[in-house]
Amino acid sequence: MAGTAVFAELVDEDGAFKYYSYGEWKKSSSGKSVAIINPTTRQPQFKVQACTQQEVDKLMDEAKTAQKSWAKTPLWKRAELLHKAAALLKEHKVAIADCLVKEIAKPAKDAVTEAVRSGDLVSYCAEEGVRILGEGKFLVSDSFPGNERTKYCLTSKIPLGVILAIPPFNYPVNLAVSKIAPALIAGNSIVLKPPTQGAVAALHMVHCFHLAGFPKGLISCVSGKGSEIGDFLTMHPIVNCISFTGGDTGIAISKKAGMIPLQMELGGKDACIILEDADLDLAASNIVKGGFSYSGQRCTAVKVVLVMESVANALVDKVKAKVVKLTVGPPEDDCDITPVVTESSANFIEGLVMDAKQKGATFCQEYRREGNLIWPLLLDNVRPDMRIAWEEPFGPVLPVIRITSVEEGIHHCNASNFGLQGCVFTRDINKAILISDAMETGTVQINSAPARGPDHFPFQGLKDSGIGSQGITNSINMMTKIKTTVINLPTPSYTMG
């Protein structure tokens, strides 16, 4: 069993991890489970409950009831419980990290970092929520033409209700708490549907919230097959908001969800534009870090390098020299490159590589694969007719496209259906700002690789990369709505000073 004795109650007599409902760890009435395959061994590692639609209905009803009471809980009390959960996440970082290593092949050091970062996010969210939710707005009527001061308008932020949170496999803890904490501080209840790969780490995280003492029914975590409960969850009439991070599934959800707020981040093809005056050593370091960290399985990974022809050879040589130093192997050994999450992911990446090979891309390293483990690969002289120029590999393969003008680079970036992040490397801040303004992406990094965070920074995508904006403050605001009370006076009233 992953974790320590603290987490013993999460596992049933058959070794399957339970789901969480009404403050209790429960076994599904289905009698079925879903296997979680270890990406490194490609053997079953864990199994989780295959919950039924009836169980979803029950926990939704519980969430709706619990939210009404939670909305009456003082802000300081909500924050106090969140701080307790944050401390518990850090206390149990090793147990959570162990799950991440075995479920998603995250390098051990990075897995611990995710748990600690998640605790920090929850604490920051508690503090930020007390500040921004503790403020209202006061308006008077005579500021609009034709009105005397006979109306006082008071506005405040109130919770939406039940929030459905669906995080992705690559950050199943951090991208879960980035939804859970804002929802809770704002007075909402939360129903979490973790990814299959990463579900056990998410269940460990939920147990930290359980140990913190949150009211029964306020937090639920349901596991199961997407084919059986996926649409049932996202189309459930009790759900008042969906926060989703993932891929194309989000587009399908957005078409079915109905008239509720959506917060979605759906991936990117983050372009890195290298100008002739760039610091090439800085650019090369960021390209390797941005393109190959966690084997490229990040929405904000560098996905395509667009480099001016005059400096392309020098840049490629510098990147190649750094790629050869990357360590490759199991996550337990803290290797830079670890197995990608599933065999189907590895097959998809290989398909992109073979297409590039067939169409004449230059392989800067020999393509090598063992099971789910793919060695880091830099592809030079990639052309726009190759799939890798446009599709998101979500793996340790990085294409380089040589360009003859800045406009060509901007055009390629903006021709993508994605628009999450991008970056530009130049010593000329004026050029950097002009290029940043021209790039159709939610964020542009100047002289650094794309990144999500720090977690209080706004994070959003344009086009198919998402709906709405994330980041702690934006998420709190998104999970509330404005309530207005107007006081009508019998006669105009003015403060005389």
Short mmCIF file of C-alpha atoms in Angstrom, two decimals:
data_model
loop_
_atom_site.label_atom_id
_atom_site.label_comp_id
_atom_site.label_asym_id
_atom_site.label_seq_id
_atom_site.Cartn_x
_atom_site.Cartn_y
_atom_site.Cartn_z
CA MET A 1 0.00 0.00 0.00
CA ALA A 2 1.20 3.50 -0.87
CA GLY A 3 1.69 5.84 2.04
CA THR A 4 1.76 5.24 5.76
CA ALA A 5 -0.61 3.94 8.43
CA VAL A 6 -2.35 7.31 8.39
CA PHE A 7 -3.80 6.32 5.02
CA ALA A 8 -4.72 2.72 5.91
CA GLU A 9 -8.46 3.41 5.94
CA LEU A 10 -8.35 4.39 2.27
CA VAL A 11 -7.93 0.75 1.17
CA ASP A 12 -10.61 -1.96 1.19
CA GLU A 13 -10.10 -5.67 1.94
CA ASP A 14 -9.41 -6.35 -1.76
CA GLY A 15 -6.64 -3.77 -1.93
CA ALA A 16 -8.67 -1.20 -3.90
CA PHE A 17 -8.63 2.43 -2.84
CA LYS A 18 -12.01 3.68 -1.68
CA TYR A 19 -13.86 6.78 -2.82
CA TYR A 20 -14.71 9.66 -0.46
CA SER A 21 -18.27 10.70 0.35
CA TYR A 22 -19.91 12.40 3.35
CA GLY A 23 -16.70 12.38 5.37
CA GLU A 24 -16.16 8.62 4.95
CA TRP A 25 -14.06 6.31 2.80
CA LYS A 26 -16.42 3.93 1.03
CA LYS A 27 -16.39 0.88 -1.18
CA SER A 28 -18.52 1.12 -4.31
CA SER A 29 -21.65 -0.98 -4.55
CA SER A 30 -20.59 -1.87 -8.11
CA GLY A 31 -18.06 -4.36 -6.76
CA LYS A 32 -15.80 -3.28 -9.61
CA SER A 33 -12.50 -1.45 -9.72
CA VAL A 34 -10.31 0.37 -12.23
CA ALA A 35 -6.66 -0.65 -12.56
CA ILE A 36 -3.87 1.93 -12.51
CA ILE A 37 -0.85 0.87 -14.55
CA ASN A 38 2.65 1.85 -13.40
CA PRO A 39 4.21 3.63 -16.44
CA THR A 40 7.67 2.29 -15.59
CA THR A 41 6.87 -1.39 -15.05
CA ARG A 42 3.75 -1.36 -17.25
CA GLN A 43 2.16 -3.60 -14.63
CA PRO A 44 -0.92 -2.90 -12.45
CA GLN A 45 0.16 -0.84 -9.43
CA PHE A 46 -3.10 0.25 -7.76
CA LYS A 47 -6.81 -0.03 -8.26
CA VAL A 48 -9.63 2.38 -7.40
CA GLN A 49 -13.38 2.04 -7.04
CA ALA A 50 -15.57 2.05 -10.15
CA CYS A 51 -18.36 4.22 -8.75
CA THR A 52 -21.93 4.09 -10.03
CA GLN A 53 -24.24 6.84 -11.20
CA GLN A 54 -26.38 6.25 -8.12
CA GLU A 55 -23.38 6.92 -5.90
CA VAL A 56 -22.68 10.11 -7.85
CA ASP A 57 -26.30 11.20 -7.32
CA LYS A 58 -25.99 10.64 -3.58
CA LEU A 59 -22.78 12.58 -3.12
CA MET A 60 -24.13 15.41 -5.29
CA ASP A 61 -27.15 15.71 -2.98
CA GLU A 62 -24.80 15.70 0.02
CA ALA A 63 -22.62 18.37 -1.58
CA LYS A 64 -25.62 20.60 -2.24
CA THR A 65 -26.82 20.32 1.37
CA ALA A 66 -23.36 20.79 2.89
CA GLN A 67 -22.71 23.89 0.79
CA LYS A 68 -25.67 25.74 2.30
CA SER A 69 -24.21 25.41 5.79
CA TRP A 70 -20.65 26.07 4.64
CA ALA A 71 -21.72 29.37 3.04
CA LYS A 72 -22.73 30.52 6.55
CA THR A 73 -19.30 29.64 7.97
CA PRO A 74 -17.18 32.74 8.72
CA LEU A 75 -14.32 33.44 6.34
CA TRP A 76 -11.72 33.18 9.11
CA LYS A 77 -12.99 29.69 9.98
CA ARG A 78 -12.84 28.54 6.35
CA ALA A 79 -9.28 29.88 6.15
CA GLU A 80 -8.33 28.18 9.42
CA LEU A 81 -9.36 24.77 8.05
CA LEU A 82 -7.53 25.39 4.78
CA HIS A 83 -4.35 26.20 6.69
CA LYS A 84 -4.72 22.89 8.55
CA ALA A 85 -5.10 21.02 5.26
CA ALA A 86 -2.03 22.81 3.87
CA ALA A 87 0.07 21.75 6.85
CA LEU A 88 -1.10 18.15 6.48
CA LEU A 89 -0.21 18.12 2.78
CA LYS A 90 3.33 19.11 3.67
CA GLU A 91 3.48 16.68 6.58
CA HIS A 92 2.53 13.78 4.32
CA LYS A 93 4.51 14.91 1.27
CA VAL A 94 6.53 11.68 1.09
CA ALA A 95 3.44 9.44 1.00
CA ILE A 96 1.83 11.61 -1.67
CA ALA A 97 5.06 11.75 -3.66
CA ASP A 98 5.39 7.95 -3.55
CA CYS A 99 2.03 7.69 -5.31
CA LEU A 100 3.06 10.21 -7.96
CA VAL A 101 6.23 8.26 -8.68
CA LYS A 102 4.36 4.98 -9.11
CA GLU A 103 1.25 6.29 -10.90
CA ILE A 104 2.61 8.89 -13.33
CA ALA A 105 6.40 8.26 -13.25
CA LYS A 106 7.11 11.71 -11.88
CA PRO A 107 10.75 12.00 -10.73
CA ALA A 108 10.89 11.55 -6.96
CA LYS A 109 12.26 15.01 -6.20
CA ASP A 110 9.65 16.70 -8.41
CA ALA A 111 6.91 14.61 -6.79
CA VAL A 112 7.83 15.92 -3.33
CA THR A 113 7.96 19.44 -4.75
CA GLU A 114 4.41 19.07 -6.08
CA ALA A 115 3.09 18.12 -2.64
CA VAL A 116 4.87 21.04 -0.93
CA ARG A 117 3.82 23.48 -3.64
CA SER A 118 0.24 22.32 -3.20
CA GLY A 119 0.36 23.07 0.51
CA ASP A 120 1.74 26.53 -0.22
CA LEU A 121 -1.04 27.14 -2.75
CA VAL A 122 -3.74 26.20 -0.24
CA SER A 123 -2.30 28.52 2.42
CA TYR A 124 -1.93 31.43 0.02
CA CYS A 125 -5.50 30.87 -1.20
CA ALA A 126 -6.81 31.00 2.37
CA GLU A 127 -5.11 34.36 2.96
CA GLU A 128 -6.11 35.80 -0.40
CA GLY A 129 -9.70 34.68 0.04
CA VAL A 130 -10.05 36.40 3.40
CA ARG A 131 -8.83 39.62 1.81
CA ILE A 132 -10.81 39.75 -1.43
CA LEU A 133 -14.00 38.14 -0.15
CA GLY A 134 -13.95 40.39 2.92
CA GLU A 135 -14.41 43.44 0.71
CA GLY A 136 -17.61 44.63 -0.93
CA LYS A 137 -18.54 47.61 -3.04
CA PHE A 138 -20.68 50.65 -2.30
CA LEU A 139 -22.25 52.67 -5.12
CA VAL A 140 -24.48 55.73 -5.07
CA SER A 141 -27.07 56.58 -7.70
CA ASP A 142 -26.24 60.21 -8.48
CA SER A 143 -23.03 59.28 -10.31
CA PHE A 144 -25.22 58.33 -13.30
CA PRO A 145 -26.84 61.24 -15.21
CA GLY A 146 -30.42 62.11 -14.30
CA ASN A 147 -30.32 60.57 -10.82
CA GLU A 148 -30.39 62.08 -7.35
CA ARG A 149 -28.67 60.31 -4.45
CA THR A 150 -31.68 58.26 -3.47
CA LYS A 151 -30.20 54.77 -3.91
CA TYR A 152 -27.35 53.06 -2.09
CA CYS A 153 -26.04 49.91 -3.81
CA LEU A 154 -24.17 47.28 -1.79
CA THR A 155 -22.43 44.45 -3.66
CA SER A 156 -20.72 41.33 -2.36
CA LYS A 157 -19.38 38.05 -3.73
CA ILE A 158 -21.38 34.92 -2.99
CA PRO A 159 -20.61 31.25 -3.76
CA LEU A 160 -21.83 29.50 -6.90
CA GLY A 161 -22.79 26.26 -5.14
CA VAL A 162 -21.36 22.87 -6.13
CA ILE A 163 -18.06 22.94 -8.07
CA LEU A 164 -17.01 19.93 -10.17
CA ALA A 165 -13.20 19.77 -10.34
CA ILE A 166 -11.43 17.59 -12.91
CA PRO A 167 -7.60 17.79 -12.81
CA PRO A 168 -5.17 16.13 -15.29
CA PHE A 169 -2.73 13.25 -14.78
CA ASN A 170 0.47 15.33 -14.90
CA TYR A 171 -0.30 17.38 -11.77
CA PRO A 172 -3.10 15.42 -10.09
CA VAL A 173 -2.45 17.00 -6.69
CA ASN A 174 -1.40 20.56 -7.48
CA LEU A 175 -4.00 21.09 -10.19
CA ALA A 176 -6.63 19.58 -7.92
CA VAL A 177 -5.94 21.89 -4.96
CA SER A 178 -5.80 24.84 -7.38
CA LYS A 179 -9.52 24.16 -7.87
CA ILE A 180 -10.45 22.87 -4.41
CA ALA A 181 -8.97 25.67 -2.29
CA PRO A 182 -10.55 28.61 -4.19
CA ALA A 183 -13.89 26.80 -4.23
CA LEU A 184 -13.86 26.18 -0.49
CA ILE A 185 -12.69 29.63 0.64
CA ALA A 186 -15.42 31.15 -1.53
CA GLY A 187 -18.10 29.08 0.25
CA ASN A 188 -18.67 26.37 -2.33
CA SER A 189 -18.70 22.60 -1.95
CA ILE A 190 -16.46 20.48 -4.17
CA VAL A 191 -16.83 17.22 -6.08
CA LEU A 192 -13.47 15.96 -7.34
CA LYS A 193 -13.10 13.51 -10.23
CA PRO A 194 -9.37 12.73 -10.38
CA PRO A 195 -7.69 11.26 -13.47
CA THR A 196 -7.23 7.51 -13.45
CA GLN A 197 -3.43 7.90 -13.57
CA GLY A 198 -2.91 10.01 -10.47
CA ALA A 199 -6.12 9.02 -8.69
CA VAL A 200 -4.40 7.47 -5.67
CA ALA A 201 -2.21 10.54 -5.13
CA ALA A 202 -5.38 12.66 -5.32
CA LEU A 203 -7.12 10.40 -2.77
CA HIS A 204 -4.17 10.85 -0.41
CA MET A 205 -4.51 14.61 -0.87
CA VAL A 206 -8.25 14.45 -0.13
CA HIS A 207 -7.49 12.54 3.07
CA CYS A 208 -5.42 15.52 4.25
CA PHE A 209 -8.53 17.68 3.85
CA HIS A 210 -10.50 15.02 5.72
CA LEU A 211 -8.01 15.05 8.59
CA ALA A 212 -8.22 18.86 8.71
CA GLY A 213 -11.85 18.54 9.83
CA PHE A 214 -13.97 19.92 7.00
CA PRO A 215 -17.74 19.30 7.38
CA LYS A 216 -19.23 16.08 6.05
CA GLY A 217 -20.44 16.24 2.46
CA LEU A 218 -18.51 19.39 1.65
CA ILE A 219 -15.72 17.53 -0.15
CA SER A 220 -16.30 14.41 -2.24
CA CYS A 221 -13.94 12.43 -4.43
CA VAL A 222 -15.38 9.97 -6.92
CA SER A 223 -13.35 7.53 -9.01
CA GLY A 224 -14.48 5.40 -11.90
CA LYS A 225 -14.65 4.91 -15.63
CA GLY A 226 -15.21 8.01 -17.73
CA SER A 227 -17.46 6.02 -20.04
CA GLU A 228 -19.82 5.29 -17.13
CA ILE A 229 -19.78 8.44 -14.99
CA GLY A 230 -17.99 11.07 -17.10
CA ASP A 231 -20.96 12.65 -18.88
CA PHE A 232 -23.15 11.91 -15.88
CA LEU A 233 -20.90 14.13 -13.74
CA THR A 234 -20.39 16.98 -16.20
CA MET A 235 -24.10 17.16 -17.13
CA HIS A 236 -25.41 16.68 -13.58
CA PRO A 237 -28.12 19.25 -12.73
CA ILE A 238 -26.68 19.93 -9.27
CA VAL A 239 -23.29 21.05 -10.65
CA ASN A 240 -23.03 24.87 -10.71
CA CYS A 241 -19.54 25.22 -12.18
CA ILE A 242 -16.90 23.02 -13.84
CA SER A 243 -13.15 23.57 -13.51
CA PHE A 244 -11.34 21.25 -15.92
CA THR A 245 -7.72 20.83 -16.94
CA GLY A 246 -6.91 18.36 -19.69
CA GLY A 247 -7.21 17.94 -23.44
CA ASP A 248 -9.87 17.67 -26.13
CA THR A 249 -12.35 16.23 -23.63
CA GLY A 250 -12.81 19.77 -22.36
CA ILE A 251 -14.25 20.88 -25.70
CA ALA A 252 -16.84 18.09 -25.52
CA ILE A 253 -17.66 19.06 -21.92
CA SER A 254 -18.15 22.70 -22.91
CA LYS A 255 -20.73 21.69 -25.52
CA LYS A 256 -22.75 19.62 -23.05
CA ALA A 257 -22.45 21.54 -19.79
CA GLY A 258 -25.31 24.00 -20.21
CA MET A 259 -25.59 27.44 -18.65
CA ILE A 260 -22.95 27.17 -15.94
CA PRO A 261 -19.55 28.89 -15.63
CA LEU A 262 -16.61 26.98 -17.09
CA GLN A 263 -12.92 27.26 -16.26
CA MET A 264 -10.84 25.25 -18.70
CA GLU A 265 -7.21 24.79 -19.67
CA LEU A 266 -6.88 22.42 -22.59
CA GLY A 267 -3.22 22.31 -23.61
CA GLY A 268 -0.94 24.26 -25.88
CA LYS A 269 1.67 24.27 -28.61
CA ASP A 270 3.90 26.79 -26.86
CA ALA A 271 6.26 28.46 -29.31
CA CYS A 272 9.74 29.72 -28.42
CA ILE A 273 10.93 32.50 -30.76
CA ILE A 274 14.70 33.11 -30.82
CA LEU A 275 15.90 36.40 -32.30
CA GLU A 276 19.36 37.06 -33.71
CA ASP A 277 20.42 39.15 -30.72
CA ALA A 278 19.32 36.57 -28.13
CA ASP A 279 21.57 35.26 -25.39
CA LEU A 280 21.91 31.79 -26.90
CA ASP A 281 23.25 30.16 -23.74
CA LEU A 282 20.23 31.44 -21.80
CA ALA A 283 17.90 30.37 -24.59
CA ALA A 284 19.41 26.88 -24.83
CA SER A 285 19.13 26.31 -21.07
CA ASN A 286 15.49 27.36 -21.09
CA ILE A 287 14.68 25.31 -24.17
CA VAL A 288 16.03 22.15 -22.54
CA LYS A 289 14.37 22.88 -19.21
CA GLY A 290 11.13 24.00 -20.83
CA GLY A 291 11.01 21.25 -23.43
CA PHE A 292 12.16 18.21 -21.48
CA SER A 293 11.20 18.69 -17.80
CA TYR A 294 8.92 15.82 -16.75
CA SER A 295 9.58 14.33 -20.17
CA GLY A 296 7.72 17.19 -21.86
CA GLN A 297 4.41 16.16 -20.28
CA ARG A 298 3.38 19.70 -19.37
CA CYS A 299 0.86 22.02 -20.97
CA THR A 300 3.43 24.81 -20.68
CA ALA A 301 6.34 22.86 -22.12
CA VAL A 302 8.24 24.40 -25.03
CA LYS A 303 6.60 22.57 -27.95
CA VAL A 304 8.26 24.24 -30.95
CA VAL A 305 11.40 26.36 -31.35
CA LEU A 306 11.26 29.07 -34.03
CA VAL A 307 14.82 30.32 -34.48
CA MET A 308 16.27 32.89 -36.88
CA GLU A 309 18.31 31.11 -39.55
CA SER A 310 21.47 33.14 -38.88
CA VAL A 311 21.79 31.78 -35.31
CA ALA A 312 20.10 28.42 -35.79
CA ASN A 313 23.26 26.31 -36.09
CA ALA A 314 24.78 27.83 -32.97
CA LEU A 315 21.57 27.40 -30.97
CA VAL A 316 21.02 23.79 -32.07
CA ASP A 317 24.60 22.91 -31.11
CA LYS A 318 24.14 24.40 -27.64
CA VAL A 319 20.83 22.58 -27.13
CA LYS A 320 22.31 19.27 -28.33
CA ALA A 321 25.18 19.61 -25.86
CA LYS A 322 22.68 19.97 -23.00
CA VAL A 323 20.29 17.24 -24.20
CA VAL A 324 23.09 14.65 -24.15
CA LYS A 325 23.59 15.35 -20.43
CA LEU A 326 19.97 14.55 -19.52
CA THR A 327 19.62 11.38 -17.47
CA VAL A 328 17.15 8.76 -18.65
CA GLY A 329 15.54 6.07 -16.50
CA PRO A 330 13.08 5.31 -13.71
CA PRO A 331 11.49 8.10 -11.62
CA GLU A 332 12.74 6.50 -8.41
CA ASP A 333 16.27 7.46 -9.51
CA ASP A 334 15.30 11.12 -10.05
CA CYS A 335 16.12 10.88 -13.74
CA ASP A 336 15.42 13.88 -15.98
CA ILE A 337 13.58 11.75 -18.54
CA THR A 338 11.18 9.13 -17.21
CA PRO A 339 8.56 6.94 -18.93
CA VAL A 340 5.56 8.74 -20.40
CA VAL A 341 2.28 8.03 -18.69
CA THR A 342 0.77 5.34 -20.93
CA GLU A 343 1.69 3.07 -23.81
CA SER A 344 -0.86 4.84 -26.02
CA SER A 345 0.89 8.16 -25.29
CA ALA A 346 4.23 6.63 -26.28
CA ASN A 347 2.69 5.27 -29.48
CA PHE A 348 1.27 8.70 -30.35
CA ILE A 349 4.65 10.36 -29.82
CA GLU A 350 6.33 7.72 -31.96
CA GLY A 351 3.82 8.41 -34.71
CA LEU A 352 4.81 12.07 -34.76
CA VAL A 353 8.50 11.12 -34.85
CA MET A 354 8.04 8.67 -37.74
CA ASP A 355 6.06 11.26 -39.72
CA ALA A 356 8.91 13.76 -39.27
CA LYS A 357 11.48 11.16 -40.29
CA GLN A 358 9.54 10.25 -43.42
CA LYS A 359 9.29 13.91 -44.41
CA GLY A 360 12.99 14.67 -43.94
CA ALA A 361 13.51 16.20 -40.49
CA THR A 362 17.07 16.13 -39.16
CA PHE A 363 17.45 13.84 -36.12
CA CYS A 364 19.94 15.40 -33.71
CA GLN A 365 19.93 12.16 -31.68
CA GLU A 366 19.04 8.60 -32.54
CA TYR A 367 15.39 7.83 -31.82
CA ARG A 368 15.24 5.31 -29.01
CA ARG A 369 12.32 3.80 -27.13
CA GLU A 370 11.92 1.03 -24.56
CA GLY A 371 8.32 0.48 -23.51
CA ASN A 372 6.97 3.82 -22.31
CA LEU A 373 10.46 5.28 -22.00
CA ILE A 374 11.45 7.56 -24.88
CA TRP A 375 14.91 9.12 -24.96
CA PRO A 376 15.02 12.92 -25.46
CA LEU A 377 14.99 13.88 -29.12
CA LEU A 378 15.64 17.20 -30.87
CA LEU A 379 14.35 17.45 -34.43
CA ASP A 380 15.97 20.12 -36.61
CA ASN A 381 14.84 21.46 -40.00
CA VAL A 382 11.22 20.70 -39.25
CA ARG A 383 8.79 22.06 -41.85
CA PRO A 384 5.15 23.14 -41.52
CA ASP A 385 3.96 20.08 -43.45
CA MET A 386 5.09 17.80 -40.59
CA ARG A 387 2.61 16.85 -37.86
CA ILE A 388 5.12 17.63 -35.10
CA ALA A 389 5.06 21.29 -36.23
CA TRP A 390 1.45 21.60 -35.06
CA GLU A 391 0.44 18.73 -32.81
CA GLU A 392 1.18 18.59 -29.09
CA PRO A 393 3.43 15.55 -28.47
CA PHE A 394 3.28 15.65 -24.66
CA GLY A 395 6.60 13.86 -24.63
CA PRO A 396 10.39 14.41 -24.81
CA VAL A 397 10.49 15.35 -28.50
CA LEU A 398 11.13 18.95 -29.56
CA PRO A 399 10.96 20.34 -33.12
CA VAL A 400 13.10 23.23 -34.40
CA ILE A 401 11.81 25.33 -37.29
CA ARG A 402 14.23 27.77 -38.91
CA ILE A 403 12.73 31.14 -39.81
CA THR A 404 13.99 34.09 -41.88
CA SER A 405 11.93 36.83 -40.22
CA VAL A 406 10.21 37.62 -36.95
CA GLU A 407 6.94 37.89 -38.84
CA GLU A 408 7.33 34.28 -40.00
CA GLY A 409 7.71 33.13 -36.40
CA ILE A 410 4.70 35.11 -35.20
CA HIS A 411 2.64 33.77 -38.11
CA HIS A 412 3.48 30.16 -37.24
CA CYS A 413 2.64 30.76 -33.58
CA ASN A 414 -0.71 32.38 -34.41
CA ALA A 415 -1.65 29.80 -37.06
CA SER A 416 -1.95 27.18 -34.31
CA ASN A 417 -5.37 26.30 -32.94
CA PHE A 418 -3.74 26.56 -29.48
CA GLY A 419 -2.89 29.75 -27.64
CA LEU A 420 -1.72 28.92 -24.13
CA GLN A 421 1.75 30.40 -23.72
CA GLY A 422 4.78 31.38 -25.74
CA CYS A 423 8.20 32.92 -25.18
CA VAL A 424 10.66 35.18 -26.93
CA PHE A 425 14.41 35.53 -26.43
CA THR A 426 16.01 38.87 -27.30
CA ARG A 427 18.14 41.57 -25.68
CA ASP A 428 15.85 44.27 -27.13
CA ILE A 429 12.95 44.88 -24.75
CA ASN A 430 11.12 46.97 -27.36
CA LYS A 431 11.13 44.07 -29.82
CA ALA A 432 10.10 41.71 -27.04
CA ILE A 433 7.04 43.79 -26.16
CA LEU A 434 6.00 44.17 -29.80
CA ILE A 435 6.30 40.41 -30.37
CA SER A 436 4.49 39.67 -27.12
CA ASP A 437 1.59 41.88 -28.18
CA ALA A 438 1.45 40.15 -31.57
CA MET A 439 1.44 36.58 -30.22
CA GLU A 440 -2.07 35.17 -29.77
CA THR A 441 -1.41 33.43 -26.47
CA GLY A 442 -2.65 33.83 -22.92
CA THR A 443 0.86 34.49 -21.58
CA VAL A 444 4.19 35.41 -23.17
CA GLN A 445 7.42 34.90 -21.24
CA ILE A 446 10.32 37.20 -22.12
CA ASN A 447 13.75 35.53 -21.86
CA SER A 448 12.38 32.51 -20.01
CA ALA A 449 10.58 29.28 -20.87
CA PRO A 450 6.78 29.08 -20.54
CA ALA A 451 5.60 28.24 -17.03
CA ARG A 452 2.45 28.02 -14.95
CA GLY A 453 3.15 30.04 -11.88
CA PRO A 454 3.92 31.20 -9.39
CA ASP A 455 0.44 29.95 -8.62
CA HIS A 456 -0.98 33.39 -7.86
CA PHE A 457 -0.15 34.65 -11.37
CA PRO A 458 -3.02 34.67 -13.91
CA PHE A 459 -2.95 31.60 -16.14
CA GLN A 460 -5.16 31.38 -19.21
CA GLY A 461 -5.29 30.26 -22.81
CA LEU A 462 -6.78 31.64 -26.00
CA LYS A 463 -8.53 29.74 -28.79
CA ASP A 464 -8.64 25.96 -28.16
CA SER A 465 -6.35 26.31 -25.13
CA GLY A 466 -9.13 27.20 -22.77
CA ILE A 467 -11.92 29.29 -21.29
CA GLY A 468 -11.53 31.79 -18.48
CA SER A 469 -8.49 32.48 -16.34
CA GLN A 470 -6.86 30.59 -13.47
CA GLY A 471 -4.45 31.65 -10.77
CA ILE A 472 -5.54 31.93 -7.14
CA THR A 473 -7.27 35.33 -7.26
CA ASN A 474 -8.92 34.71 -10.63
CA SER A 475 -10.15 31.29 -9.52
CA ILE A 476 -11.72 32.68 -6.35
CA ASN A 477 -13.48 35.38 -8.36
CA MET A 478 -14.57 32.88 -11.00
CA MET A 479 -16.15 30.62 -8.37
CA THR A 480 -18.32 33.43 -7.01
CA LYS A 481 -21.06 35.66 -8.38
CA ILE A 482 -22.10 39.19 -7.54
CA LYS A 483 -25.04 39.78 -5.20
CA THR A 484 -26.49 43.28 -5.06
CA THR A 485 -28.70 44.92 -2.44
CA VAL A 486 -30.16 48.37 -3.17
CA ILE A 487 -31.37 50.67 -0.39
CA ASN A 488 -33.98 53.14 -1.63
CA LEU A 489 -34.25 56.44 0.27
CA PRO A 490 -37.45 58.55 0.39
CA THR A 491 -35.48 61.73 -0.31
CA PRO A 492 -31.99 62.46 -1.68
CA SER A 493 -29.24 62.32 0.93
CA TYR A 494 -25.81 63.88 0.57
CA THR A 495 -22.86 63.75 2.89
CA MET A 496 -21.96 67.33 3.78
CA GLY A 497 -18.36 66.73 4.88
#
